Amino acid sequence: MVPDTRMRLATILKALNDIVGPAIPAEATFVHEQLALICKSLAIAIDHSAHEYAFVVCDAADVMSLARDLLAVMAEDFPGRTQLADLVARGEKVVPGSMPDHIGLEGFLRELKLAIETTTADLFTDPEDGRLRQMQRLILDHGDRQTLRERSWTIATGFESDARNIPPIEVLLYEQPFPAVANAGKPNALPVGSGVT
């Protein structure tokens, strides 16, 4: 599993508290004050990171609501009204229709991965079974895609041996065809039984 942003920041925070802090001389009060501010900022970033996208969605939805209300009051020939109306029309396609559940999605993803792992644990026991071979191929292909994303995601660490041939994460996330899902177009919809409310 690739460490997420919260895990990475928590690792840095722990190192600062457990290793860097104790190594600073006690009389260096200004340095200790600055370290405390840095640690506090990291703790805030850890707390906010899971909700950052939701914050942007909420802000965008609220501003969209304001824009609609203003358009309803504006005269048709009000300066800038056409541009504002065009932006609202674009927003209808860009701003999600419901609040994303980041934590719920992560929990559902863990549950689904575990279910797939449990269900397919014995796939490689019978190499002569055509259906098993087909499922093996699906899993291997998925593993290739997941590994590529993970290698791209961690490329900034400098440990990637083939960095030139790894697509940027922006390309893999935003420019590649998105896998078809049954709830496409419903940003906050999760399958029944996901445990998310």
PDB file of C-alpha atoms in Angstrom:
ATOM      1  CA  MET A   1       0.000   0.000   0.000  1.00  0.00           C
ATOM      2  CA  VAL A   2       1.274   3.457  -0.877  1.00  0.00           C
ATOM      3  CA  PRO A   3       1.358   5.698   2.224  1.00  0.00           C
ATOM      4  CA  ASP A   4      -1.193   8.478   1.940  1.00  0.00           C
ATOM      5  CA  THR A   5      -0.512  12.134   2.727  1.00  0.00           C
ATOM      6  CA  ARG A   6      -1.660  11.848   6.336  1.00  0.00           C
ATOM      7  CA  MET A   7       0.647   8.907   6.954  1.00  0.00           C
ATOM      8  CA  ARG A   8       3.617  10.713   5.417  1.00  0.00           C
ATOM      9  CA  LEU A   9       2.990  13.881   7.427  1.00  0.00           C
ATOM     10  CA  ALA A  10       2.501  11.856  10.614  1.00  0.00           C
ATOM     11  CA  THR A  11       5.872  10.163  10.017  1.00  0.00           C
ATOM     12  CA  ILE A  12       7.552  13.556   9.625  1.00  0.00           C
ATOM     13  CA  LEU A  13       5.809  14.895  12.726  1.00  0.00           C
ATOM     14  CA  LYS A  14       6.935  11.916  14.793  1.00  0.00           C
ATOM     15  CA  ALA A  15      10.547  12.330  13.619  1.00  0.00           C
ATOM     16  CA  LEU A  16      10.498  16.023  14.524  1.00  0.00           C
ATOM     17  CA  ASN A  17       9.116  15.302  17.999  1.00  0.00           C
ATOM     18  CA  ASP A  18      11.160  12.181  18.763  1.00  0.00           C
ATOM     19  CA  ILE A  19      14.483  12.916  17.057  1.00  0.00           C
ATOM     20  CA  VAL A  20      14.910  16.543  16.006  1.00  0.00           C
ATOM     21  CA  GLY A  21      13.377  18.171  19.092  1.00  0.00           C
ATOM     22  CA  PRO A  22      15.501  16.353  21.682  1.00  0.00           C
ATOM     23  CA  ALA A  23      18.669  17.119  19.661  1.00  0.00           C
ATOM     24  CA  ILE A  24      18.133  20.885  19.941  1.00  0.00           C
ATOM     25  CA  PRO A  25      19.905  22.460  22.937  1.00  0.00           C
ATOM     26  CA  ALA A  26      17.504  23.462  25.705  1.00  0.00           C
ATOM     27  CA  GLU A  27      18.768  27.065  25.657  1.00  0.00           C
ATOM     28  CA  ALA A  28      17.832  27.457  21.968  1.00  0.00           C
ATOM     29  CA  THR A  29      14.372  28.685  22.922  1.00  0.00           C
ATOM     30  CA  PHE A  30      13.653  30.411  19.604  1.00  0.00           C
ATOM     31  CA  VAL A  31      14.431  27.215  17.677  1.00  0.00           C
ATOM     32  CA  HIS A  32      12.156  25.230  20.003  1.00  0.00           C
ATOM     33  CA  GLU A  33       9.388  27.779  19.453  1.00  0.00           C
ATOM     34  CA  GLN A  34       9.749  27.506  15.689  1.00  0.00           C
ATOM     35  CA  LEU A  35       9.782  23.704  15.864  1.00  0.00           C
ATOM     36  CA  ALA A  36       6.582  23.794  17.916  1.00  0.00           C
ATOM     37  CA  LEU A  37       4.944  25.997  15.268  1.00  0.00           C
ATOM     38  CA  ILE A  38       6.078  23.640  12.511  1.00  0.00           C
ATOM     39  CA  CYS A  39       4.711  20.619  14.397  1.00  0.00           C
ATOM     40  CA  LYS A  40       1.421  22.420  14.996  1.00  0.00           C
ATOM     41  CA  SER A  41       1.150  23.274  11.297  1.00  0.00           C
ATOM     42  CA  LEU A  42       1.825  19.635  10.378  1.00  0.00           C
ATOM     43  CA  ALA A  43      -0.824  18.442  12.840  1.00  0.00           C
ATOM     44  CA  ILE A  44      -3.343  20.849  11.256  1.00  0.00           C
ATOM     45  CA  ALA A  45      -2.390  19.648   7.768  1.00  0.00           C
ATOM     46  CA  ILE A  46      -2.917  16.023   8.847  1.00  0.00           C
ATOM     47  CA  ASP A  47      -6.340  16.908  10.237  1.00  0.00           C
ATOM     48  CA  HIS A  48      -7.364  18.912   7.170  1.00  0.00           C
ATOM     49  CA  SER A  49      -5.996  16.688   4.405  1.00  0.00           C
ATOM     50  CA  ALA A  50      -8.875  14.214   4.487  1.00  0.00           C
ATOM     51  CA  HIS A  51     -11.390  17.033   4.137  1.00  0.00           C
ATOM     52  CA  GLU A  52      -9.592  19.408   1.770  1.00  0.00           C
ATOM     53  CA  TYR A  53     -11.462  18.321  -1.358  1.00  0.00           C
ATOM     54  CA  ALA A  54     -14.778  18.437   0.494  1.00  0.00           C
ATOM     55  CA  PHE A  55     -13.937  21.981   1.615  1.00  0.00           C
ATOM     56  CA  VAL A  56     -13.359  23.050  -1.999  1.00  0.00           C
ATOM     57  CA  VAL A  57     -16.594  21.335  -3.101  1.00  0.00           C
ATOM     58  CA  CYS A  58     -18.566  23.067  -0.342  1.00  0.00           C
ATOM     59  CA  ASP A  59     -17.012  26.424  -1.220  1.00  0.00           C
ATOM     60  CA  ALA A  60     -17.716  25.945  -4.931  1.00  0.00           C
ATOM     61  CA  ALA A  61     -21.318  24.893  -4.286  1.00  0.00           C
ATOM     62  CA  ASP A  62     -21.885  27.904  -2.032  1.00  0.00           C
ATOM     63  CA  VAL A  63     -20.427  30.336  -4.576  1.00  0.00           C
ATOM     64  CA  MET A  64     -22.510  28.678  -7.301  1.00  0.00           C
ATOM     65  CA  SER A  65     -25.597  29.255  -5.158  1.00  0.00           C
ATOM     66  CA  LEU A  66     -24.660  32.917  -4.756  1.00  0.00           C
ATOM     67  CA  ALA A  67     -24.127  33.270  -8.509  1.00  0.00           C
ATOM     68  CA  ARG A  68     -27.554  31.747  -9.260  1.00  0.00           C
ATOM     69  CA  ASP A  69     -29.234  34.049  -6.758  1.00  0.00           C
ATOM     70  CA  LEU A  70     -27.498  37.087  -8.277  1.00  0.00           C
ATOM     71  CA  LEU A  71     -28.524  36.045 -11.795  1.00  0.00           C
ATOM     72  CA  ALA A  72     -32.131  35.723 -10.641  1.00  0.00           C
ATOM     73  CA  VAL A  73     -32.104  39.364  -9.516  1.00  0.00           C
ATOM     74  CA  MET A  74     -29.974  40.900 -12.309  1.00  0.00           C
ATOM     75  CA  ALA A  75     -31.544  42.588 -15.281  1.00  0.00           C
ATOM     76  CA  GLU A  76     -30.905  40.785 -18.560  1.00  0.00           C
ATOM     77  CA  ASP A  77     -28.667  43.612 -19.775  1.00  0.00           C
ATOM     78  CA  PHE A  78     -26.671  43.904 -16.523  1.00  0.00           C
ATOM     79  CA  PRO A  79     -22.926  44.241 -17.374  1.00  0.00           C
ATOM     80  CA  GLY A  80     -21.141  40.892 -17.029  1.00  0.00           C
ATOM     81  CA  ARG A  81     -24.365  38.892 -16.639  1.00  0.00           C
ATOM     82  CA  THR A  82     -23.712  36.758 -19.724  1.00  0.00           C
ATOM     83  CA  GLN A  83     -20.237  35.777 -18.549  1.00  0.00           C
ATOM     84  CA  LEU A  84     -21.548  34.939 -15.083  1.00  0.00           C
ATOM     85  CA  ALA A  85     -24.338  32.817 -16.563  1.00  0.00           C
ATOM     86  CA  ASP A  86     -21.830  30.969 -18.752  1.00  0.00           C
ATOM     87  CA  LEU A  87     -19.652  30.219 -15.718  1.00  0.00           C
ATOM     88  CA  VAL A  88     -22.637  28.899 -13.777  1.00  0.00           C
ATOM     89  CA  ALA A  89     -23.458  26.631 -16.722  1.00  0.00           C
ATOM     90  CA  ARG A  90     -19.872  25.327 -16.643  1.00  0.00           C
ATOM     91  CA  GLY A  91     -20.120  24.849 -12.897  1.00  0.00           C
ATOM     92  CA  GLU A  92     -23.115  22.569 -13.335  1.00  0.00           C
ATOM     93  CA  LYS A  93     -20.772  20.127 -15.075  1.00  0.00           C
ATOM     94  CA  VAL A  94     -17.754  20.596 -12.790  1.00  0.00           C
ATOM     95  CA  VAL A  95     -19.078  20.939  -9.237  1.00  0.00           C
ATOM     96  CA  PRO A  96     -20.213  17.594  -7.724  1.00  0.00           C
ATOM     97  CA  GLY A  97     -23.904  17.343  -6.932  1.00  0.00           C
ATOM     98  CA  SER A  98     -23.275  16.016  -3.422  1.00  0.00           C
ATOM     99  CA  MET A  99     -20.579  16.132  -0.773  1.00  0.00           C
ATOM    100  CA  PRO A 100     -17.776  13.583  -1.309  1.00  0.00           C
ATOM    101  CA  ASP A 101     -17.219  11.176   1.585  1.00  0.00           C
ATOM    102  CA  HIS A 102     -13.430  10.808   1.552  1.00  0.00           C
ATOM    103  CA  ILE A 103     -13.182   8.790   4.769  1.00  0.00           C
ATOM    104  CA  GLY A 104     -16.128   6.597   3.784  1.00  0.00           C
ATOM    105  CA  LEU A 105     -14.628   5.922   0.366  1.00  0.00           C
ATOM    106  CA  GLU A 106     -11.297   4.900   1.913  1.00  0.00           C
ATOM    107  CA  GLY A 107     -13.098   2.518   4.265  1.00  0.00           C
ATOM    108  CA  PHE A 108     -15.142   1.047   1.431  1.00  0.00           C
ATOM    109  CA  LEU A 109     -11.994   0.598  -0.685  1.00  0.00           C
ATOM    110  CA  ARG A 110     -10.270  -1.343   2.111  1.00  0.00           C
ATOM    111  CA  GLU A 111     -13.362  -3.525   2.522  1.00  0.00           C
ATOM    112  CA  LEU A 112     -13.637  -4.212  -1.215  1.00  0.00           C
ATOM    113  CA  LYS A 113      -9.930  -5.050  -1.588  1.00  0.00           C
ATOM    114  CA  LEU A 114     -10.148  -7.480   1.323  1.00  0.00           C
ATOM    115  CA  ALA A 115     -13.246  -9.114  -0.176  1.00  0.00           C
ATOM    116  CA  ILE A 116     -11.509  -9.582  -3.539  1.00  0.00           C
ATOM    117  CA  GLU A 117      -8.415 -10.966  -1.826  1.00  0.00           C
ATOM    118  CA  THR A 118     -10.488 -13.432   0.226  1.00  0.00           C
ATOM    119  CA  THR A 119     -12.699 -14.464  -2.693  1.00  0.00           C
ATOM    120  CA  THR A 120      -9.823 -15.104  -5.083  1.00  0.00           C
ATOM    121  CA  ALA A 121      -7.324 -16.595  -2.602  1.00  0.00           C
ATOM    122  CA  ASP A 122      -7.372 -20.004  -4.321  1.00  0.00           C
ATOM    123  CA  LEU A 123      -7.329 -18.829  -7.940  1.00  0.00           C
ATOM    124  CA  PHE A 124      -3.944 -20.310  -8.767  1.00  0.00           C
ATOM    125  CA  THR A 125      -4.680 -23.838  -7.541  1.00  0.00           C
ATOM    126  CA  ASP A 126      -6.002 -25.203 -10.845  1.00  0.00           C
ATOM    127  CA  PRO A 127      -4.111 -23.919 -13.926  1.00  0.00           C
ATOM    128  CA  GLU A 128      -6.380 -25.970 -16.229  1.00  0.00           C
ATOM    129  CA  ASP A 129      -9.598 -24.162 -15.273  1.00  0.00           C
ATOM    130  CA  GLY A 130     -10.406 -21.616 -17.994  1.00  0.00           C
ATOM    131  CA  ARG A 131     -12.433 -19.332 -15.740  1.00  0.00           C
ATOM    132  CA  LEU A 132      -9.683 -19.291 -13.134  1.00  0.00           C
ATOM    133  CA  ARG A 133      -7.123 -18.385 -15.814  1.00  0.00           C
ATOM    134  CA  GLN A 134      -9.362 -15.546 -16.990  1.00  0.00           C
ATOM    135  CA  MET A 135      -9.696 -14.215 -13.436  1.00  0.00           C
ATOM    136  CA  GLN A 136      -5.937 -14.554 -12.964  1.00  0.00           C
ATOM    137  CA  ARG A 137      -5.387 -12.394 -16.035  1.00  0.00           C
ATOM    138  CA  LEU A 138      -7.816  -9.752 -14.744  1.00  0.00           C
ATOM    139  CA  ILE A 139      -6.016  -9.611 -11.400  1.00  0.00           C
ATOM    140  CA  LEU A 140      -2.571  -9.444 -12.992  1.00  0.00           C
ATOM    141  CA  ASP A 141      -3.657  -6.651 -15.338  1.00  0.00           C
ATOM    142  CA  HIS A 142      -5.121  -4.739 -12.407  1.00  0.00           C
ATOM    143  CA  GLY A 143      -1.875  -5.249 -10.492  1.00  0.00           C
ATOM    144  CA  ASP A 144       0.103  -3.749 -13.379  1.00  0.00           C
ATOM    145  CA  ARG A 145      -2.123  -0.632 -13.431  1.00  0.00           C
ATOM    146  CA  GLN A 146      -2.020  -0.242  -9.658  1.00  0.00           C
ATOM    147  CA  THR A 147       1.761  -0.679  -9.535  1.00  0.00           C
ATOM    148  CA  LEU A 148       2.228   1.965 -12.230  1.00  0.00           C
ATOM    149  CA  ARG A 149       0.084   4.440 -10.266  1.00  0.00           C
ATOM    150  CA  GLU A 150       2.006   3.710  -7.083  1.00  0.00           C
ATOM    151  CA  ARG A 151       5.388   4.093  -8.783  1.00  0.00           C
ATOM    152  CA  SER A 152       4.287   7.414 -10.258  1.00  0.00           C
ATOM    153  CA  TRP A 153       2.818   8.545  -6.915  1.00  0.00           C
ATOM    154  CA  THR A 154       6.151   7.968  -5.100  1.00  0.00           C
ATOM    155  CA  ILE A 155       8.499   9.059  -7.869  1.00  0.00           C
ATOM    156  CA  ALA A 156       9.566  12.197  -5.986  1.00  0.00           C
ATOM    157  CA  THR A 157      11.350  10.018  -3.409  1.00  0.00           C
ATOM    158  CA  GLY A 158      14.109   9.470  -5.954  1.00  0.00           C
ATOM    159  CA  PHE A 159      14.098   5.681  -5.575  1.00  0.00           C
ATOM    160  CA  GLU A 160      12.427   4.927  -8.931  1.00  0.00           C
ATOM    161  CA  SER A 161      14.965   3.234 -11.230  1.00  0.00           C
ATOM    162  CA  ASP A 162      13.036   3.911 -14.443  1.00  0.00           C
ATOM    163  CA  ALA A 163      11.671   7.399 -13.751  1.00  0.00           C
ATOM    164  CA  ARG A 164      11.858   8.562 -17.369  1.00  0.00           C
ATOM    165  CA  ASN A 165       9.365   5.920 -18.470  1.00  0.00           C
ATOM    166  CA  ILE A 166       6.843   6.456 -15.677  1.00  0.00           C
ATOM    167  CA  PRO A 167       3.974   8.782 -16.683  1.00  0.00           C
ATOM    168  CA  PRO A 168       3.314  11.744 -14.360  1.00  0.00           C
ATOM    169  CA  ILE A 169       0.622  11.042 -11.786  1.00  0.00           C
ATOM    170  CA  GLU A 170      -1.479  13.844 -13.279  1.00  0.00           C
ATOM    171  CA  VAL A 171      -1.628  11.925 -16.564  1.00  0.00           C
ATOM    172  CA  LEU A 172      -2.562   8.654 -14.882  1.00  0.00           C
ATOM    173  CA  LEU A 173      -5.262  10.231 -12.726  1.00  0.00           C
ATOM    174  CA  TYR A 174      -6.821  12.795 -15.034  1.00  0.00           C
ATOM    175  CA  GLU A 175      -5.957  11.955 -18.635  1.00  0.00           C
ATOM    176  CA  GLN A 176      -6.298   8.169 -18.760  1.00  0.00           C
ATOM    177  CA  PRO A 177      -9.715   6.606 -19.443  1.00  0.00           C
ATOM    178  CA  PHE A 178     -11.587   6.365 -16.144  1.00  0.00           C
ATOM    179  CA  PRO A 179     -12.728   2.823 -15.241  1.00  0.00           C
ATOM    180  CA  ALA A 180     -16.444   2.338 -15.788  1.00  0.00           C
ATOM    181  CA  VAL A 181     -18.423   2.168 -12.558  1.00  0.00           C
ATOM    182  CA  ALA A 182     -22.128   1.685 -12.010  1.00  0.00           C
ATOM    183  CA  ASN A 183     -22.466   4.932 -10.060  1.00  0.00           C
ATOM    184  CA  ALA A 184     -20.703   7.123 -12.631  1.00  0.00           C
ATOM    185  CA  GLY A 185     -21.893  10.701 -12.422  1.00  0.00           C
ATOM    186  CA  LYS A 186     -22.954  10.329  -8.781  1.00  0.00           C
ATOM    187  CA  PRO A 187     -19.920  11.584  -6.803  1.00  0.00           C
ATOM    188  CA  ASN A 188     -21.192  10.537  -3.380  1.00  0.00           C
ATOM    189  CA  ALA A 189     -22.913   7.270  -4.317  1.00  0.00           C
ATOM    190  CA  LEU A 190     -21.485   4.080  -2.836  1.00  0.00           C
ATOM    191  CA  PRO A 191     -22.697   0.520  -3.310  1.00  0.00           C
ATOM    192  CA  VAL A 192     -25.332  -0.774  -0.912  1.00  0.00           C
ATOM    193  CA  GLY A 193     -23.711  -2.529   2.038  1.00  0.00           C
ATOM    194  CA  SER A 194     -20.559  -0.427   1.963  1.00  0.00           C
ATOM    195  CA  GLY A 195     -21.052   0.505   5.600  1.00  0.00           C
ATOM    196  CA  VAL A 196     -20.931   4.186   4.712  1.00  0.00           C
ATOM    197  CA  THR A 197     -23.719   6.478   5.808  1.00  0.00           C
TER     198      THR A 197
END
